[in-house]
mmCIF file of C-alpha atoms in Angstrom:
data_model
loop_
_atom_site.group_PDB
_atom_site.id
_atom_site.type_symbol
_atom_site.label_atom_id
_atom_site.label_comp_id
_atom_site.label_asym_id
_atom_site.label_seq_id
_atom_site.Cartn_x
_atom_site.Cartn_y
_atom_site.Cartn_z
ATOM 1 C CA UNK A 103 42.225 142.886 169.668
ATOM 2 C CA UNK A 104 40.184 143.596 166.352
ATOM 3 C CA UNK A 105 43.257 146.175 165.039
ATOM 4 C CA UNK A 106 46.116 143.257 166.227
ATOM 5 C CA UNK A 107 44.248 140.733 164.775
ATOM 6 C CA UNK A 108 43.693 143.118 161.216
ATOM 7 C CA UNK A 109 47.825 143.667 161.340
ATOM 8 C CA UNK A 110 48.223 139.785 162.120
ATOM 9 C CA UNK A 111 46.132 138.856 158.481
ATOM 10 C CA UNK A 112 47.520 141.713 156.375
ATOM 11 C CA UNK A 113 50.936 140.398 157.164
ATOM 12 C CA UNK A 114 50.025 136.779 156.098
ATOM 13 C CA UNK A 115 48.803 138.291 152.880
ATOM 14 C CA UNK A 116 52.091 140.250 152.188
ATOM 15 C CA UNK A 117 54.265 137.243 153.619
ATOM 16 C CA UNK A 118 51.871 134.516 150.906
ATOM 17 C CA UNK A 119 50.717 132.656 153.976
ATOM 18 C CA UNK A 120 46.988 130.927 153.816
ATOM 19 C CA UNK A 121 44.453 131.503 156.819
ATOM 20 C CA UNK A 122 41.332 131.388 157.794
ATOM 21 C CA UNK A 123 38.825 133.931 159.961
ATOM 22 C CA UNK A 124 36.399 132.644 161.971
ATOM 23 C CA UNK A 125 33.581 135.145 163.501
ATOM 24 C CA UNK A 126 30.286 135.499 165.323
ATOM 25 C CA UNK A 127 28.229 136.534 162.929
ATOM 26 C CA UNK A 128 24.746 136.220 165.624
ATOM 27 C CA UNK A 129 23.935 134.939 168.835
ATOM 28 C CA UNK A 130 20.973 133.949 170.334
ATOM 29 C CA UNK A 131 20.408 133.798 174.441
ATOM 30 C CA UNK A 132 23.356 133.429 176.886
ATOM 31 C CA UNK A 133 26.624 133.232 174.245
ATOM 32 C CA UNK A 134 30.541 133.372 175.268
ATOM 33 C CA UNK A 135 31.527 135.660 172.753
ATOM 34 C CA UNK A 136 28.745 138.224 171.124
ATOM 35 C CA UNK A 137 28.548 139.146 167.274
ATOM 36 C CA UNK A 138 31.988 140.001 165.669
ATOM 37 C CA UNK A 139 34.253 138.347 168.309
ATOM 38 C CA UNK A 140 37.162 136.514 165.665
ATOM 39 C CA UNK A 141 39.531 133.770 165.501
ATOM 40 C CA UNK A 142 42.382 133.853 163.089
ATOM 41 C CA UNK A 143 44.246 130.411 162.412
ATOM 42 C CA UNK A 144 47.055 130.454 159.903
ATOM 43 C CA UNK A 145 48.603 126.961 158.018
ATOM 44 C CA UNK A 146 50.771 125.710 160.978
ATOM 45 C CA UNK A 147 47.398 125.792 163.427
ATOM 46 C CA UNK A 148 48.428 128.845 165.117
ATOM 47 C CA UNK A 149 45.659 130.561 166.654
ATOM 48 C CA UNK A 150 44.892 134.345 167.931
ATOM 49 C CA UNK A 151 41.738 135.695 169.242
ATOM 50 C CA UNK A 152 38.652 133.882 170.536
ATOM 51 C CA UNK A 153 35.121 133.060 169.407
ATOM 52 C CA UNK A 154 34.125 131.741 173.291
ATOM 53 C CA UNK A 155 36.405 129.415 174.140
ATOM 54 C CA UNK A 156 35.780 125.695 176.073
ATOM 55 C CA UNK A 157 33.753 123.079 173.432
ATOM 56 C CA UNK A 158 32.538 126.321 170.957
ATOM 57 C CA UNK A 159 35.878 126.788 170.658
ATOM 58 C CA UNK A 160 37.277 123.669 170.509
ATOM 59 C CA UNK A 161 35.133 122.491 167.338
ATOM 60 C CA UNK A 162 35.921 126.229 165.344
ATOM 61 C CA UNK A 163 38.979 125.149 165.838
ATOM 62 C CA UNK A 164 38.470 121.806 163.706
ATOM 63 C CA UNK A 165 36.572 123.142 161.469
ATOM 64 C CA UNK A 166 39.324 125.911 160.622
ATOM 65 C CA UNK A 167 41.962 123.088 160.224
ATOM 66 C CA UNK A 168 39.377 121.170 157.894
ATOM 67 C CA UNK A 169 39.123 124.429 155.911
ATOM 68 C CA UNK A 170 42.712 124.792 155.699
ATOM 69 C CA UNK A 171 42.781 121.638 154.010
ATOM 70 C CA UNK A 172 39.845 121.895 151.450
ATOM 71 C CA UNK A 173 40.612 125.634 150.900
ATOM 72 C CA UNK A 174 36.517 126.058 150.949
ATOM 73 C CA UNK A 175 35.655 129.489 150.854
ATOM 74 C CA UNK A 176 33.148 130.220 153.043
ATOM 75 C CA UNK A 177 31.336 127.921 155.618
ATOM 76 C CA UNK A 178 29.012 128.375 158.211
ATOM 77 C CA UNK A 179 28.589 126.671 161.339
ATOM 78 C CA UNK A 180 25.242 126.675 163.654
ATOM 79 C CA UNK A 181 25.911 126.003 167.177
ATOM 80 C CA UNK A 182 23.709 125.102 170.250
ATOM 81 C CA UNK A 183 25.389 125.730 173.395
ATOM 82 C CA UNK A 184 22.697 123.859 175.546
ATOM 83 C CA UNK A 185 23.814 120.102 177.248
ATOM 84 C CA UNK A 186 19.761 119.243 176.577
ATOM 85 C CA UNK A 187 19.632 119.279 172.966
ATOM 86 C CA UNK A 188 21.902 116.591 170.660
ATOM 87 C CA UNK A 189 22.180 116.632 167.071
ATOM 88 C CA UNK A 190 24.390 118.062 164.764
ATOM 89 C CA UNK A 191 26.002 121.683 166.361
ATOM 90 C CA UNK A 192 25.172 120.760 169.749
ATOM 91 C CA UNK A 193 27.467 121.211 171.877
ATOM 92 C CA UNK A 194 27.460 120.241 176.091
ATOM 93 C CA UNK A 195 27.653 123.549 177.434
ATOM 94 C CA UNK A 196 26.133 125.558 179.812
ATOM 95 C CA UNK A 197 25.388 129.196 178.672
ATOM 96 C CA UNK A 198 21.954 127.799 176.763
ATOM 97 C CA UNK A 199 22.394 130.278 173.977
ATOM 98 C CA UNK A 200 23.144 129.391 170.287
ATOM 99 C CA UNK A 201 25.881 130.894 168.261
ATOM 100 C CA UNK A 202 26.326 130.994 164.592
ATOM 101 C CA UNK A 203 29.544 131.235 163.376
ATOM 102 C CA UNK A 204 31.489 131.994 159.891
ATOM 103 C CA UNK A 205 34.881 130.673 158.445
ATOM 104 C CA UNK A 206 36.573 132.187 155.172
ATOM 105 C CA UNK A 207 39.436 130.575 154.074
ATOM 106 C CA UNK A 208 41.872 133.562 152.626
ATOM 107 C CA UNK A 209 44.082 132.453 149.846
ATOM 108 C CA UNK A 210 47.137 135.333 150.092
ATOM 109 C CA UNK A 211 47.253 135.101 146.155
ATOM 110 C CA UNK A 212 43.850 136.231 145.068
ATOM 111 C CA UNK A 213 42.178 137.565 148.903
ATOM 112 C CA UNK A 214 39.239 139.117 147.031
ATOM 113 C CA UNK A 215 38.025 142.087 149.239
ATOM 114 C CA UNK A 216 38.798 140.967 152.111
ATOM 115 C CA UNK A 217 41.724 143.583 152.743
ATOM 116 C CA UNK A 218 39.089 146.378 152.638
ATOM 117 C CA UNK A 219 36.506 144.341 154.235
ATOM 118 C CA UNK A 220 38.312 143.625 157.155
ATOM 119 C CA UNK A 221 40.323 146.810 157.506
ATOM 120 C CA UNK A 222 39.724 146.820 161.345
ATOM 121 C CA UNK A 223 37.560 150.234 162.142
ATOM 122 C CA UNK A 224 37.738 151.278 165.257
ATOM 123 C CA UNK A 225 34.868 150.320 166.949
ATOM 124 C CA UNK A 226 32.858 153.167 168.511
ATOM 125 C CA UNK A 227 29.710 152.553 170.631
ATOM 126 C CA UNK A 228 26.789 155.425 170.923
ATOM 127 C CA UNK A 229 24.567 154.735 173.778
ATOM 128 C CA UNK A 230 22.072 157.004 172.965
ATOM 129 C CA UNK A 231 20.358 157.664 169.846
ATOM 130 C CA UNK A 232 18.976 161.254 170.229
ATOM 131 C CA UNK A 233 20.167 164.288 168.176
ATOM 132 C CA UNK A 234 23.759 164.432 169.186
ATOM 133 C CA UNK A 235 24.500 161.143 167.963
ATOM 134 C CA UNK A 236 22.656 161.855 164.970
ATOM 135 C CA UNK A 237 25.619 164.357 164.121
ATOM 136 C CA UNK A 238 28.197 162.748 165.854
ATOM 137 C CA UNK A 239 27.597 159.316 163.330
ATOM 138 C CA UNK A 240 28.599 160.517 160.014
ATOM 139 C CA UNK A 241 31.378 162.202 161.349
ATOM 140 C CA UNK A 242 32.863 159.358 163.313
ATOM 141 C CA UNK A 243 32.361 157.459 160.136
ATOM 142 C CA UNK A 244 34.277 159.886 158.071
ATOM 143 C CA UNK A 245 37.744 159.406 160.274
ATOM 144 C CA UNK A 246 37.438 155.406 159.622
ATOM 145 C CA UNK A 247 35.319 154.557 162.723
ATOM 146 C CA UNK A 248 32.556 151.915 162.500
ATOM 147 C CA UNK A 249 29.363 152.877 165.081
ATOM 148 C CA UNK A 250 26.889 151.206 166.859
ATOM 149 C CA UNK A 251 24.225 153.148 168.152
ATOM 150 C CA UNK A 252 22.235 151.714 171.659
ATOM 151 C CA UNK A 253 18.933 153.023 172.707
ATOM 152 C CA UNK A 254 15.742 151.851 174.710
ATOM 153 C CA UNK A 255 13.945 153.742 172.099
ATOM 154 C CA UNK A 256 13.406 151.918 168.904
ATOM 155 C CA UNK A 257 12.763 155.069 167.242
ATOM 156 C CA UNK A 258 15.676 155.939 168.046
ATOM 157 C CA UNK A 259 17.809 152.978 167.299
ATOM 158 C CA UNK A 260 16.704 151.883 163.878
ATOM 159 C CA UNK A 261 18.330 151.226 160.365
ATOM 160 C CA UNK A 262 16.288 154.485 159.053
ATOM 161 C CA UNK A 263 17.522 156.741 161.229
ATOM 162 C CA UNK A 264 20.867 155.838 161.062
ATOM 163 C CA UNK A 265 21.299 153.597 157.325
ATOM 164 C CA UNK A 266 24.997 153.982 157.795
ATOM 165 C CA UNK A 267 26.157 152.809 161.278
ATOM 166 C CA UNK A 268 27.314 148.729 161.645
ATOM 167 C CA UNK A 269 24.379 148.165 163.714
ATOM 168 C CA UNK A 270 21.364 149.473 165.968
ATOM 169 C CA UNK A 271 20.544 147.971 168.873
ATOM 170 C CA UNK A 272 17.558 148.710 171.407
ATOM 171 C CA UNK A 273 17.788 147.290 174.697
ATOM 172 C CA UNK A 274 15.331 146.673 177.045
ATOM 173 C CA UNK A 275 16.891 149.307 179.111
ATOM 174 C CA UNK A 276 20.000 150.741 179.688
ATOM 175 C CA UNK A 277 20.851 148.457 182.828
ATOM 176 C CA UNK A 278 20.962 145.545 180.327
ATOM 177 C CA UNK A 279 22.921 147.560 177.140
ATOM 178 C CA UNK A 280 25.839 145.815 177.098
ATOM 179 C CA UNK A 281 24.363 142.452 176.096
ATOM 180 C CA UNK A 282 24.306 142.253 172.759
ATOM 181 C CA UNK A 283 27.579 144.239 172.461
ATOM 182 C CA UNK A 284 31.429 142.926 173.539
ATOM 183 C CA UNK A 285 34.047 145.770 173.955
ATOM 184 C CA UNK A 286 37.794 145.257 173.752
ATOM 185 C CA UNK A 287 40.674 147.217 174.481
ATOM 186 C CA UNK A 288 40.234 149.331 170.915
ATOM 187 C CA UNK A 289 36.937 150.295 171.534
ATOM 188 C CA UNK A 290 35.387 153.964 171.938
ATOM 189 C CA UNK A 291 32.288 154.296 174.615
ATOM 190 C CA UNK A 292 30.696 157.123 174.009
ATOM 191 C CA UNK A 293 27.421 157.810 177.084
ATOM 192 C CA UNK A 294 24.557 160.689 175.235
ATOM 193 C CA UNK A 295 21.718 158.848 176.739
ATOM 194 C CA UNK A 296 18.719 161.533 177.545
ATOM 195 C CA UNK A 297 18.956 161.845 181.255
ATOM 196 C CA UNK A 298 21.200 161.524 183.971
ATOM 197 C CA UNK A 299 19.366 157.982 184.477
ATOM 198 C CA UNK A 300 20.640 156.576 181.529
ATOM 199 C CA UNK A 301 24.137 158.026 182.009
ATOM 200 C CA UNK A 302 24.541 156.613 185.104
ATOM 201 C CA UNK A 303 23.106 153.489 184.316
ATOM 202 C CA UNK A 304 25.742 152.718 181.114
ATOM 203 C CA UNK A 305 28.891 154.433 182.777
ATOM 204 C CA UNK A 306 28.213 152.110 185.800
ATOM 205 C CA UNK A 307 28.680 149.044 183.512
ATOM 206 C CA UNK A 308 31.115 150.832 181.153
ATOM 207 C CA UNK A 309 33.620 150.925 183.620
ATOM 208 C CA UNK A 310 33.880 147.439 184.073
ATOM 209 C CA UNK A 311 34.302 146.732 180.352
ATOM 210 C CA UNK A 312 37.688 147.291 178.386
ATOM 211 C CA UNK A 313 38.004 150.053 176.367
ATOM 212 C CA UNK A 314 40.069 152.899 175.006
ATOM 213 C CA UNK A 315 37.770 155.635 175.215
ATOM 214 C CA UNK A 316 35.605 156.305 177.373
ATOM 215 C CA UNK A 317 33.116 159.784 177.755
ATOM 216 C CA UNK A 318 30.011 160.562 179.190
ATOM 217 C CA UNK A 319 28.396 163.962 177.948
ATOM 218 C CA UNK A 320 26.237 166.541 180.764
ATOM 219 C CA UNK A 321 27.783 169.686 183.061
ATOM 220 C CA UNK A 322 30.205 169.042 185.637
ATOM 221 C CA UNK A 323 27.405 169.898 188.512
ATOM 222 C CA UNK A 324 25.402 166.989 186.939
ATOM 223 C CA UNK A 325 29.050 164.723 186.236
ATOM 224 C CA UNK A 326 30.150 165.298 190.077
ATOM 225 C CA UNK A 327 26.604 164.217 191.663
ATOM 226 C CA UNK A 328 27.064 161.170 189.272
ATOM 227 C CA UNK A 329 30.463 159.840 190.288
ATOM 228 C CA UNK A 330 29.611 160.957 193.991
ATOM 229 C CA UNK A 331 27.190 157.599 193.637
ATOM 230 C CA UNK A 332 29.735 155.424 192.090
ATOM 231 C CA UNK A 333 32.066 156.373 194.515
ATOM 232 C CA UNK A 334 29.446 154.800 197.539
ATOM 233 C CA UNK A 335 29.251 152.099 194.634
ATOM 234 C CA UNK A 336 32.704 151.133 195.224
ATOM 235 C CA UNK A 337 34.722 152.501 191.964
ATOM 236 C CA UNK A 338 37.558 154.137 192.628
ATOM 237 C CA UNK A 339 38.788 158.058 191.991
ATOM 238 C CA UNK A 340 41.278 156.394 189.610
ATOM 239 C CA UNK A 341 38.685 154.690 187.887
ATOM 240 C CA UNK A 342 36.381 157.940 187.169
ATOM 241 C CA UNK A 343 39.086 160.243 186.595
ATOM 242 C CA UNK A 344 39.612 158.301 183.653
ATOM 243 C CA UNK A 345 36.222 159.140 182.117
ATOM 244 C CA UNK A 346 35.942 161.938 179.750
ATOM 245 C CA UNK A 347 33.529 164.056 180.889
ATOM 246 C CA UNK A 348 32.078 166.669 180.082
ATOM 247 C CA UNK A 349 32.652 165.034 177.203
ATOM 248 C CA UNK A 350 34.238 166.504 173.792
ATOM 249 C CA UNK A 351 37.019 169.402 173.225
ATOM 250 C CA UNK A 352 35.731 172.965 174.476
ATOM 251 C CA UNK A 353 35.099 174.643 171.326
ATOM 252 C CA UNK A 354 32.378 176.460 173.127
ATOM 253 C CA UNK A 355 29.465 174.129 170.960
ATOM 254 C CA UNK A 356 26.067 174.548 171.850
ATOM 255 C CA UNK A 357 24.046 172.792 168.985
ATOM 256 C CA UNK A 358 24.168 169.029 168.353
ATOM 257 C CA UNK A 359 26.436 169.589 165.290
ATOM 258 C CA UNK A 360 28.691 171.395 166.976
ATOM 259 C CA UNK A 361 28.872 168.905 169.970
ATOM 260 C CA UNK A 362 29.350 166.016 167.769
ATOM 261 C CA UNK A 363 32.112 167.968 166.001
ATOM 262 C CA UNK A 364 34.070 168.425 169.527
ATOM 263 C CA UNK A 365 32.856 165.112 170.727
ATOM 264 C CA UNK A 366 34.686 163.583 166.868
ATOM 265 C CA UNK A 367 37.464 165.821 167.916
ATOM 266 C CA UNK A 368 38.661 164.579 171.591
ATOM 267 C CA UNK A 369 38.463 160.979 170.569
ATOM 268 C CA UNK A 370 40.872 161.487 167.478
ATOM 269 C CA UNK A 371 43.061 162.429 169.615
ATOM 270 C CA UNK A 372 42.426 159.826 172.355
ATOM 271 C CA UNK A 373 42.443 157.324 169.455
ATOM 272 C CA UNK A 374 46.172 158.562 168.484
ATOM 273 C CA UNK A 375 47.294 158.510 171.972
ATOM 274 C CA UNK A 376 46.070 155.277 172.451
ATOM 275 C CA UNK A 377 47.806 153.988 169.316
ATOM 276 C CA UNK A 378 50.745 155.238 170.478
ATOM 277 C CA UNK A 379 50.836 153.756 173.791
ATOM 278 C CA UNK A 380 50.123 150.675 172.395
ATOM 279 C CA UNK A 381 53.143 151.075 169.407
ATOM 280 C CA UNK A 382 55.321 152.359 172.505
ATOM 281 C CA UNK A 383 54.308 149.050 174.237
ATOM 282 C CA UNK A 384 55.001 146.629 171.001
ATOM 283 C CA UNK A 385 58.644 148.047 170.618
ATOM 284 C CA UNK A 386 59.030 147.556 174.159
ATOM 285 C CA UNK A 387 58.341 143.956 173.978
ATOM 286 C CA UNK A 388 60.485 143.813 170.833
ATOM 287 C CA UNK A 389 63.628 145.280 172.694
ATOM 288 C CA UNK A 390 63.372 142.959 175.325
ATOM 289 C CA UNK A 391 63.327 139.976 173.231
ATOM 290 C CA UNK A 392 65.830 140.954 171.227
ATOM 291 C CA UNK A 393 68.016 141.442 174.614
ATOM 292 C CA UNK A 394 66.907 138.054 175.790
#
């Protein structure tokens, strides 16, 4: 959704059409949406994406037409999604968490740096912040994707260790990992937790997330034993089958550099497949129209 959304705004821009982006810039307790989900309205009210949807997204919504009018350039909006509290930004809703959200108004003429700001990175998501994803990070940063790294280690999963990736993030565990986080169809999972715990416990909730990518690293012995459980679970062959794993290109690597190399490697080339599966699917939908 992020790389539609990034086509949908550099096309305004080239076609002198005004918008505004609304996005999740933090969340607090039980949210719709997590940090970075966006909403795009153009002039006419047109809308693509989400920030949550129901009342959350309801009043964005107003507030992006009220912005479209006053051509403000930045506003943001706190939010209490709780049916207890009143006041200003609360809103009748029953997830109890807050959500704070941004809207830029983008004038086509003069869009600042928004166009590189909002170049739309593929997203790719390290669960596991050991020495492999040390060298896997710059690398995956140097073929335009943006990481997050997820540990239950805060050493692990701090700004220090990795100063460059969008965001660290240390759960509680990895049964909970996915909270702070909200995949989409463009993203890139990538499972180099420490043990076969960990593995097990992110690919069991990574399978039931959208993605693009998907790849869990370990031997095929420890792989098979794995999807052997998630197969009592109740996922499917098709479903695992669909995992990369071992994970990476064989390039016969043995040290951490060499594994994030092949691990860098296999999803450039998942990334391109994916892109074209998804162009093959947009001309499709062209054709059809057009044959209407």
């Amino acid at each position: 959704m992020a790389d539609k959304i990034s086509y949908i705004a550099r096309k305004f821009i080239e076609e002198d059409v005004p918008f505004v982006i609304a996005k999740v810039v933090a969340t607090k307790g039980s949210a719709p949406r997590k940090r970075d989900a966006i909403l795009l309205m153009n002039i006419e009210g047109n809308t693509w994406g989400t920030v949550g949807g129901g009342l959350l997204e309801a009043e964005t919504e107003k507030h992006c037409r009220e912005q479209l009018e006053t051509k403000e350039k930045i506003r943001t909006y706190e939010f209490y999604l709780d049916e207890k509290k009143s006041g200003e930004g609360a809103l009748e809703m029953g997830c109890g968490g807050d959500a704070t959200i941004q809207i830029e108004y983008i004038d086509p003429q003069n869009p600042g740096s928004f166009v590189e700001d909002f170049k739309g990175s593929s997203q790719a998501y390290l669960f596991g912040g050991g020495h492999v994803a040390l060298a896997l990070d710059p690398v995956l940063r140097h073929v335009d994707f943006e990481t997050t790294i997820i540990d239950d280690r805060e050493e692990y999963a701090n700004p220090e260790r990795f100063p460059d990736a969008k965001a660290t993030i240390v759960c509680d565990n990895f049964d909970h990992c996915f909270e702070e986080i909200e995949t989409d169809e463009d993203s890139f999972i990538i499972i180099i937790t420490r043990g076969h715990k960990g593995d097990l416990q992110v690919l069991r909730q990574a399978l039931r997330k959208p993605h693009a990518y998907l790849g869990m690293i370990g031997s095929r012995r420890k792989n098979a034993l794995l999807f052997e459980q998630l197969l009592k679970e109740g996922f499917t062959q098709e479903e695992l089958d669909s995992v990369y794993a071992p994970i990476g290109l064989d390039i016969k690597s043995e040290t951490p550099e060499e594994i994030g190399v092949s691990i860098a490697a296999e999803i450039i080339k998942a990334r391109a497949e994916h892109n074209e599966g998804a162009a093959a699917v947009k001309h499709a939908e062209t054709m059809a129209k057009l044959h209407d």
